[in-house]
């Protein structure tokens, strides 16, 4: 048995202006908040007790997730009045959890279909201090890389570099021995990636890598957010959060959630999703885009590769391509 912590307190600056009013993990991908897809992934691995470690716009999470009973889970909240960094947030959230079970920590901006049950199993078999999910990427230069030895033990945490010595990177899902979390100082700003893990490795802690190259995506940039949604809609990524009671129509090329109103004369394609309460008028063409809850798209609009935020209203015949649209602004997405 394991319990979980979801890190959802970051500012999400790379996704401004979408993250002005919504924390990044509450942005919609494939009709649901990123966090809801992650909860489904945790539940599949048998985790039913989770703490959401919140800070920025913390008040947005509780009305949506409540006590978690809608998902058959127990959800609790650890709110940081000032962001404590990833390490400080884990320490703070763990106060709400039992100390006799492995603790799985999820970065709140990752979509992953890796075998979490196996990661937990190997962690426990190895009696590890921490076991990190590592994934191989084509180009590790934008990331720090994490080399392992032939036994799977992590040998270093290397910062970004021009010629990375390996293409395996930290994929943002960790299994901790609870006593290791207790060594992190309380109420201090601490990073797991830059402080806790490198120090553990330097002090010969048992830090293991779990290499799994299943679908993985960090949705922290505008293009990645759209890609993540399309991958869930088209089935490239695991979408088990999309249960039949929530979905009106899913074709493999489009997703329409229950409670959306899509005129029969509209075309929805290229992995687009239309959320609950959104209205799409006759003649509109939505392609490769995310339409959040309650947004309204007028007649004959073309919305291509774009994110239309909750409640935004798009006038008839508007032509929008590669943009974030909120009720007050339209911002181009860098290509
Ligand atoms: P950017 O500002 O665009 O880099 O995004 P971010 O603020 O989310 O930072 P980053 O992508 O590095 O964070 C990784 C994960 O950790 C995200 O899910 C964040 O929500 C979360 N996170 C980052 N810092 C904190 C923090 O201080 N407290 C908590 N609770 N979560 C955090």
Short mmCIF file of C-alpha atoms and ligand atoms in Angstrom, two decimals:
data_model
loop_
_atom_site.label_atom_id
_atom_site.label_comp_id
_atom_site.label_asym_id
_atom_site.label_seq_id
_atom_site.Cartn_x
_atom_site.Cartn_y
_atom_site.Cartn_z
CA UNK A 1 0.00 0.00 0.00
CA UNK A 2 1.16 3.51 -0.80
CA UNK A 3 -0.20 7.01 -0.30
CA UNK A 4 0.35 10.06 -2.51
CA UNK A 5 1.28 13.75 -2.65
CA UNK A 6 0.47 15.85 -5.72
CA UNK A 7 2.63 18.98 -6.09
CA UNK A 8 0.26 21.58 -7.47
CA UNK A 9 1.46 24.86 -5.92
CA UNK A 10 3.73 26.36 -8.62
CA UNK A 11 3.05 29.66 -10.41
CA UNK A 12 3.00 28.16 -13.93
CA UNK A 13 4.64 31.27 -15.37
CA UNK A 14 5.31 29.66 -18.75
CA UNK A 15 1.56 29.31 -19.28
CA UNK A 16 0.60 32.91 -18.53
CA UNK A 17 -1.97 34.36 -19.10
CA UNK A 18 -3.91 31.09 -18.72
CA UNK A 19 -2.47 30.69 -15.23
CA UNK A 20 -3.58 34.16 -14.07
CA UNK A 21 -6.87 32.76 -12.85
CA UNK A 22 -6.26 29.01 -12.90
CA UNK A 23 -3.34 27.08 -11.42
CA UNK A 24 -1.57 25.06 -14.13
CA UNK A 25 -2.79 21.67 -12.80
CA UNK A 26 -6.41 22.89 -13.03
CA UNK A 27 -6.13 23.76 -16.74
CA UNK A 28 -8.23 21.48 -18.92
CA UNK A 29 -6.74 18.72 -21.03
CA UNK A 30 -9.16 16.35 -22.75
CA UNK A 31 -12.16 17.82 -20.95
CA UNK A 32 -10.82 17.51 -17.39
CA UNK A 33 -8.22 19.24 -15.18
CA UNK A 34 -4.69 17.84 -15.50
CA UNK A 35 -4.94 16.85 -11.81
CA UNK A 36 -8.00 14.68 -12.47
CA UNK A 37 -6.08 12.67 -15.08
CA UNK A 38 -3.28 12.23 -12.53
CA UNK A 39 -5.68 11.07 -9.81
CA UNK A 40 -6.94 8.35 -12.18
CA UNK A 41 -3.35 7.25 -12.77
CA UNK A 42 -2.67 7.12 -9.02
CA UNK A 43 -5.83 5.17 -8.39
CA UNK A 44 -4.93 2.60 -11.03
CA UNK A 45 -1.78 1.90 -8.99
CA UNK A 46 -3.89 1.37 -5.85
CA UNK A 47 -3.35 4.81 -4.27
CA UNK A 48 -6.54 6.09 -2.68
CA UNK A 49 -5.20 8.58 -0.13
CA UNK A 50 -3.70 11.76 -1.61
CA UNK A 51 -2.64 15.16 -0.31
CA UNK A 52 -2.79 18.07 -2.75
CA UNK A 53 0.16 20.35 -1.88
CA UNK A 54 -1.21 23.74 -2.92
CA UNK A 55 -0.04 27.32 -2.69
CA UNK A 56 -0.66 29.60 -5.71
CA UNK A 57 -4.48 29.94 -6.19
CA UNK A 58 -4.98 27.20 -3.60
CA UNK A 59 -8.66 28.12 -3.24
CA UNK A 60 -9.44 26.72 -6.72
CA UNK A 61 -8.79 23.07 -5.84
CA UNK A 62 -11.07 22.38 -2.88
CA UNK A 63 -14.44 23.23 -4.48
CA UNK A 64 -13.61 20.91 -7.38
CA UNK A 65 -12.08 17.91 -5.60
CA UNK A 66 -13.74 18.18 -2.16
CA UNK A 67 -12.95 15.17 0.02
CA UNK A 68 -12.33 13.00 -3.06
CA UNK A 69 -15.29 10.69 -2.48
CA UNK A 70 -16.56 11.31 -6.03
CA UNK A 71 -13.44 9.45 -7.21
CA UNK A 72 -13.52 6.85 -4.43
CA UNK A 73 -10.45 8.51 -2.89
CA UNK A 74 -9.56 10.40 0.26
CA UNK A 75 -8.20 13.82 -0.75
CA UNK A 76 -6.64 16.21 1.75
CA UNK A 77 -5.06 19.64 1.29
CA UNK A 78 -1.78 21.07 2.60
CA UNK A 79 -1.72 24.80 1.84
CA UNK A 80 1.56 26.73 1.87
CA UNK A 81 1.02 30.40 2.61
CA UNK A 82 4.25 31.05 0.75
CA UNK A 83 5.51 28.45 -1.76
CA UNK A 84 8.00 26.14 -0.05
CA UNK A 85 9.54 24.71 -3.23
CA UNK A 86 9.09 21.07 -4.17
CA UNK A 87 11.01 19.68 -1.14
CA UNK A 88 9.38 21.98 1.42
CA UNK A 89 5.97 21.18 -0.07
CA UNK A 90 6.54 17.42 0.26
CA UNK A 91 7.63 17.81 3.90
CA UNK A 92 4.60 19.96 4.68
CA UNK A 93 2.10 17.65 2.96
CA UNK A 94 3.54 14.47 4.52
CA UNK A 95 2.44 15.72 7.96
CA UNK A 96 -1.08 14.60 6.96
CA UNK A 97 -0.02 11.09 5.93
CA UNK A 98 0.70 7.85 7.82
CA UNK A 99 4.40 7.07 8.32
CA UNK A 100 4.18 3.33 7.66
CA UNK A 101 3.51 3.42 3.90
CA UNK A 102 5.54 4.40 0.85
CA UNK A 103 4.79 7.93 -0.30
CA UNK A 104 4.41 8.56 -4.04
CA UNK A 105 5.03 12.17 -5.09
CA UNK A 106 3.74 13.46 -8.43
CA UNK A 107 4.72 16.70 -10.16
CA UNK A 108 1.36 18.24 -10.95
CA UNK A 109 2.15 19.03 -14.56
CA UNK A 110 3.02 15.63 -15.99
CA UNK A 111 0.97 13.18 -18.02
CA UNK A 112 2.46 9.73 -17.71
CA UNK A 113 1.32 6.22 -18.58
CA UNK A 114 4.29 4.52 -16.88
CA UNK A 115 3.87 1.43 -14.72
CA UNK A 116 3.57 3.06 -11.29
CA UNK A 117 2.63 -0.19 -9.54
CA UNK A 118 5.92 -1.69 -10.72
CA UNK A 119 7.84 1.43 -9.62
CA UNK A 120 6.40 1.08 -6.10
CA UNK A 121 7.10 -2.66 -6.09
CA UNK A 122 10.75 -2.23 -7.09
CA UNK A 123 11.18 0.57 -4.54
CA UNK A 124 9.96 -1.71 -1.77
CA UNK A 125 11.97 -4.74 -2.97
CA UNK A 126 15.14 -2.61 -3.09
CA UNK A 127 14.35 -1.10 0.34
CA UNK A 128 15.25 2.17 -1.36
CA UNK A 129 15.25 5.64 0.16
CA UNK A 130 13.80 7.10 -3.03
CA UNK A 131 12.93 5.59 -6.42
CA UNK A 132 12.55 8.03 -9.28
CA UNK A 133 10.74 7.46 -12.54
CA UNK A 134 13.28 8.19 -15.29
CA UNK A 135 12.35 8.54 -18.93
CA UNK A 136 14.52 8.69 -22.04
CA UNK A 137 14.15 11.75 -24.24
CA UNK A 138 15.61 12.39 -27.73
CA UNK A 139 17.31 15.59 -26.59
CA UNK A 140 18.20 15.86 -22.90
CA UNK A 141 19.82 19.31 -23.25
CA UNK A 142 16.81 21.29 -21.94
CA UNK A 143 16.70 19.05 -18.83
CA UNK A 144 19.10 17.95 -16.15
CA UNK A 145 20.02 14.30 -16.75
CA UNK A 146 20.11 11.42 -14.26
CA UNK A 147 22.62 8.60 -14.90
CA UNK A 148 22.26 5.20 -13.20
CA UNK A 149 24.69 2.28 -12.68
CA UNK A 150 24.15 -1.35 -13.71
CA UNK A 151 22.13 -2.02 -10.51
CA UNK A 152 19.77 0.85 -11.31
CA UNK A 153 21.22 3.15 -8.65
CA UNK A 154 21.31 6.85 -9.42
CA UNK A 155 24.92 8.05 -9.58
CA UNK A 156 24.39 11.81 -10.04
CA UNK A 157 21.96 14.64 -10.70
CA UNK A 158 23.47 16.68 -13.46
CA UNK A 159 22.36 20.21 -14.39
CA UNK A 160 21.43 21.13 -17.97
CA UNK A 161 24.48 20.84 -20.25
CA UNK A 162 25.43 21.02 -23.94
CA UNK A 163 26.48 17.35 -24.13
CA UNK A 164 24.42 15.31 -21.63
CA UNK A 165 26.12 12.04 -20.68
CA UNK A 166 22.82 10.15 -20.79
CA UNK A 167 19.36 10.83 -22.24
CA UNK A 168 17.47 9.65 -19.13
CA UNK A 169 15.82 12.50 -17.25
CA UNK A 170 13.86 12.92 -14.05
CA UNK A 171 10.23 12.34 -15.05
CA UNK A 172 8.74 13.91 -11.90
CA UNK A 173 7.24 10.91 -10.07
CA UNK A 174 9.05 9.69 -6.95
CA UNK A 175 8.45 6.95 -4.38
CA UNK A 176 9.83 7.93 -0.95
CA UNK A 177 10.52 5.98 2.20
CA UNK A 178 8.56 8.10 4.73
CA UNK A 179 11.56 8.45 7.08
CA UNK A 180 13.52 10.17 4.27
CA UNK A 181 10.84 12.85 3.99
CA UNK A 182 11.21 13.47 7.72
CA UNK A 183 14.85 14.51 7.18
CA UNK A 184 13.72 17.52 5.07
CA UNK A 185 13.57 20.62 7.32
CA UNK A 186 10.07 21.90 8.07
CA UNK A 187 8.87 25.27 6.79
CA UNK A 188 11.94 26.02 4.68
CA UNK A 189 12.08 26.64 0.94
CA UNK A 190 13.78 23.53 -0.45
CA UNK A 191 13.97 21.90 -3.87
CA UNK A 192 13.98 18.11 -4.15
CA UNK A 193 15.62 18.25 -7.56
CA UNK A 194 18.41 20.67 -6.65
CA UNK A 195 18.96 19.88 -2.95
CA UNK A 196 17.36 16.75 -1.49
CA UNK A 197 18.21 14.26 -4.28
CA UNK A 198 21.79 15.43 -5.01
CA UNK A 199 22.56 15.44 -1.27
CA UNK A 200 21.10 11.94 -0.82
CA UNK A 201 23.24 10.62 -3.68
CA UNK A 202 26.35 12.39 -2.35
CA UNK A 203 25.73 10.82 1.08
CA UNK A 204 25.39 7.31 -0.44
CA UNK A 205 21.62 7.16 0.09
CA UNK A 206 19.78 4.37 -1.72
CA UNK A 207 18.40 6.34 -4.65
CA UNK A 208 17.17 4.15 -7.50
CA UNK A 209 15.98 4.94 -11.01
CA UNK A 210 12.92 3.23 -12.48
CA UNK A 211 13.36 3.54 -16.23
CA UNK A 212 10.08 3.30 -18.13
CA UNK A 213 9.65 4.84 -21.56
CA UNK A 214 5.87 4.68 -21.79
CA UNK A 215 4.00 7.81 -22.84
CA UNK A 216 5.30 10.82 -20.86
CA UNK A 217 4.82 14.55 -21.29
CA UNK A 218 5.52 17.65 -19.19
CA UNK A 219 2.60 19.93 -20.06
CA UNK A 220 4.31 23.07 -18.68
CA UNK A 221 4.65 24.92 -22.01
CA UNK A 222 1.85 26.16 -24.30
CA UNK A 223 2.58 23.75 -27.14
CA UNK A 224 2.95 20.81 -24.76
CA UNK A 225 -0.37 21.58 -23.08
CA UNK A 226 -2.18 21.31 -26.43
CA UNK A 227 -0.22 18.21 -27.40
CA UNK A 228 -1.09 16.51 -24.09
CA UNK A 229 -4.78 17.10 -24.64
CA UNK A 230 -4.68 15.81 -28.22
CA UNK A 231 -2.74 12.72 -27.07
CA UNK A 232 -5.40 11.93 -24.46
CA UNK A 233 -8.24 12.45 -26.94
CA UNK A 234 -6.65 10.33 -29.66
CA UNK A 235 -5.59 7.58 -27.25
CA UNK A 236 -1.80 8.06 -27.45
CA UNK A 237 -1.87 8.73 -23.69
CA UNK A 238 -3.83 6.78 -21.09
CA UNK A 239 -7.18 8.51 -20.57
CA UNK A 240 -8.80 6.34 -17.92
CA UNK A 241 -10.15 9.47 -16.17
CA UNK A 242 -12.60 9.81 -19.08
CA UNK A 243 -15.27 7.55 -17.66
CA UNK A 244 -18.52 6.97 -19.64
CA UNK A 245 -20.59 9.06 -17.22
CA UNK A 246 -18.54 12.15 -18.21
CA UNK A 247 -18.23 11.69 -21.95
CA UNK A 248 -20.89 12.52 -24.55
CA UNK A 249 -18.96 11.48 -27.70
CA UNK A 250 -15.39 10.35 -28.25
CA UNK A 251 -14.41 9.51 -31.83
CA UNK A 252 -10.63 9.11 -31.68
CA UNK A 253 -10.30 12.51 -33.34
CA UNK A 254 -12.54 14.54 -31.03
CA UNK A 255 -14.00 14.54 -27.54
CA UNK A 256 -17.25 16.15 -26.48
CA UNK A 257 -18.01 16.09 -22.78
CA UNK A 258 -21.52 15.69 -21.38
CA UNK A 259 -23.22 19.05 -20.93
CA UNK A 260 -21.51 20.62 -23.97
CA UNK A 261 -23.75 21.97 -26.73
CA UNK A 262 -22.30 21.34 -30.17
CA UNK A 263 -24.42 22.30 -33.18
CA UNK A 264 -24.70 19.46 -35.72
CA UNK A 265 -23.33 21.90 -38.34
CA UNK A 266 -20.02 22.36 -36.44
CA UNK A 267 -16.88 20.33 -37.17
CA UNK A 268 -14.64 19.18 -34.30
CA UNK A 269 -11.41 17.45 -35.30
CA UNK A 270 -7.63 16.91 -34.93
CA UNK A 271 -7.93 15.83 -31.30
CA UNK A 272 -10.02 18.80 -30.11
CA UNK A 273 -12.00 18.63 -26.89
CA UNK A 274 -15.14 20.49 -25.89
CA UNK A 275 -15.81 20.75 -22.14
CA UNK A 276 -18.98 20.68 -20.11
CA UNK A 277 -21.15 23.76 -20.66
CA UNK A 278 -19.28 25.00 -23.75
CA UNK A 279 -21.40 26.07 -26.74
CA UNK A 280 -20.24 25.61 -30.34
CA UNK A 281 -22.44 27.26 -32.97
CA UNK A 282 -23.36 26.15 -36.50
CA UNK A 283 -20.56 26.30 -39.07
CA UNK A 284 -17.75 26.56 -36.50
CA UNK A 285 -14.62 24.50 -37.11
CA UNK A 286 -12.57 23.54 -34.03
CA UNK A 287 -9.27 21.91 -34.92
CA UNK A 288 -6.47 20.70 -32.61
CA UNK A 289 -7.86 22.89 -29.82
CA UNK A 290 -9.05 22.90 -26.22
CA UNK A 291 -12.37 24.58 -25.46
CA UNK A 292 -12.81 24.92 -21.69
CA UNK A 293 -16.03 24.75 -19.70
CA UNK A 294 -18.65 27.36 -20.47
CA UNK A 295 -16.78 28.95 -23.41
CA UNK A 296 -18.90 30.04 -26.35
CA UNK A 297 -17.80 29.83 -29.98
CA UNK A 298 -19.90 31.79 -32.49
CA UNK A 299 -21.18 30.78 -35.95
CA UNK A 300 -18.63 30.10 -38.69
CA UNK A 301 -15.60 30.59 -36.42
CA UNK A 302 -12.35 28.75 -37.16
CA UNK A 303 -10.35 27.89 -34.01
CA UNK A 304 -7.08 26.14 -34.86
CA UNK A 305 -4.36 24.88 -32.46
CA UNK A 306 -5.68 27.14 -29.71
CA UNK A 307 -6.77 27.12 -26.08
CA UNK A 308 -10.05 28.90 -25.31
CA UNK A 309 -10.28 29.46 -21.56
CA UNK A 310 -13.33 28.86 -19.40
CA UNK A 311 -16.16 31.27 -20.08
CA UNK A 312 -14.47 33.09 -23.01
CA UNK A 313 -16.85 34.29 -25.72
CA UNK A 314 -15.73 34.24 -29.36
CA UNK A 315 -17.73 36.39 -31.79
CA UNK A 316 -19.24 34.96 -35.01
CA UNK A 317 -16.79 34.37 -37.91
CA UNK A 318 -13.63 34.88 -35.79
CA UNK A 319 -10.51 33.19 -37.21
CA UNK A 320 -8.11 32.22 -34.41
CA UNK A 321 -4.93 30.24 -34.85
CA UNK A 322 -2.20 29.21 -32.37
CA UNK A 323 -3.45 31.43 -29.55
CA UNK A 324 -4.54 31.46 -25.92
CA UNK A 325 -7.89 33.15 -25.63
CA UNK A 326 -9.31 34.37 -22.33
CA UNK A 327 -12.22 36.73 -21.78
CA UNK A 328 -9.88 39.70 -21.82
CA UNK A 329 -6.97 38.83 -24.11
CA UNK A 330 -5.67 36.84 -27.06
CA UNK A 331 -1.99 35.85 -26.89
CA UNK A 332 -0.07 34.06 -29.66
CA UNK A 333 1.46 30.73 -28.73
CA UNK A 334 5.18 30.74 -29.59
CA UNK A 335 5.83 28.16 -32.36
P1 LIG B 1 6.76 27.42 -14.29
O1 LIG B 1 6.66 28.67 -13.44
O2 LIG B 1 6.14 27.65 -15.64
O3 LIG B 1 8.14 26.85 -14.35
O4 LIG B 1 5.83 26.29 -13.60
P2 LIG B 1 5.76 25.79 -12.07
O5 LIG B 1 5.61 26.96 -11.17
O6 LIG B 1 4.65 24.80 -12.00
O7 LIG B 1 7.16 25.12 -11.78
P3 LIG B 1 7.66 23.66 -12.13
O8 LIG B 1 7.14 23.27 -13.47
O9 LIG B 1 9.13 23.61 -11.94
O10 LIG B 1 6.99 22.80 -10.97
C1 LIG B 1 6.90 21.38 -11.03
C2 LIG B 1 5.70 20.96 -10.19
O11 LIG B 1 5.91 21.30 -8.81
C3 LIG B 1 4.42 21.66 -10.61
O12 LIG B 1 3.38 20.72 -10.53
C4 LIG B 1 4.23 22.77 -9.59
O13 LIG B 1 2.86 23.05 -9.36
C5 LIG B 1 4.88 22.17 -8.35
N1 LIG B 1 5.53 23.17 -7.50
C6 LIG B 1 6.59 23.96 -7.84
N2 LIG B 1 6.94 24.74 -6.79
C7 LIG B 1 6.07 24.44 -5.78
C8 LIG B 1 5.91 24.94 -4.44
O14 LIG B 1 6.63 25.81 -3.96
N3 LIG B 1 4.91 24.37 -3.70
C9 LIG B 1 4.08 23.40 -4.19
N4 LIG B 1 3.11 22.93 -3.39
N5 LIG B 1 4.20 22.94 -5.45
C10 LIG B 1 5.18 23.45 -6.23
#
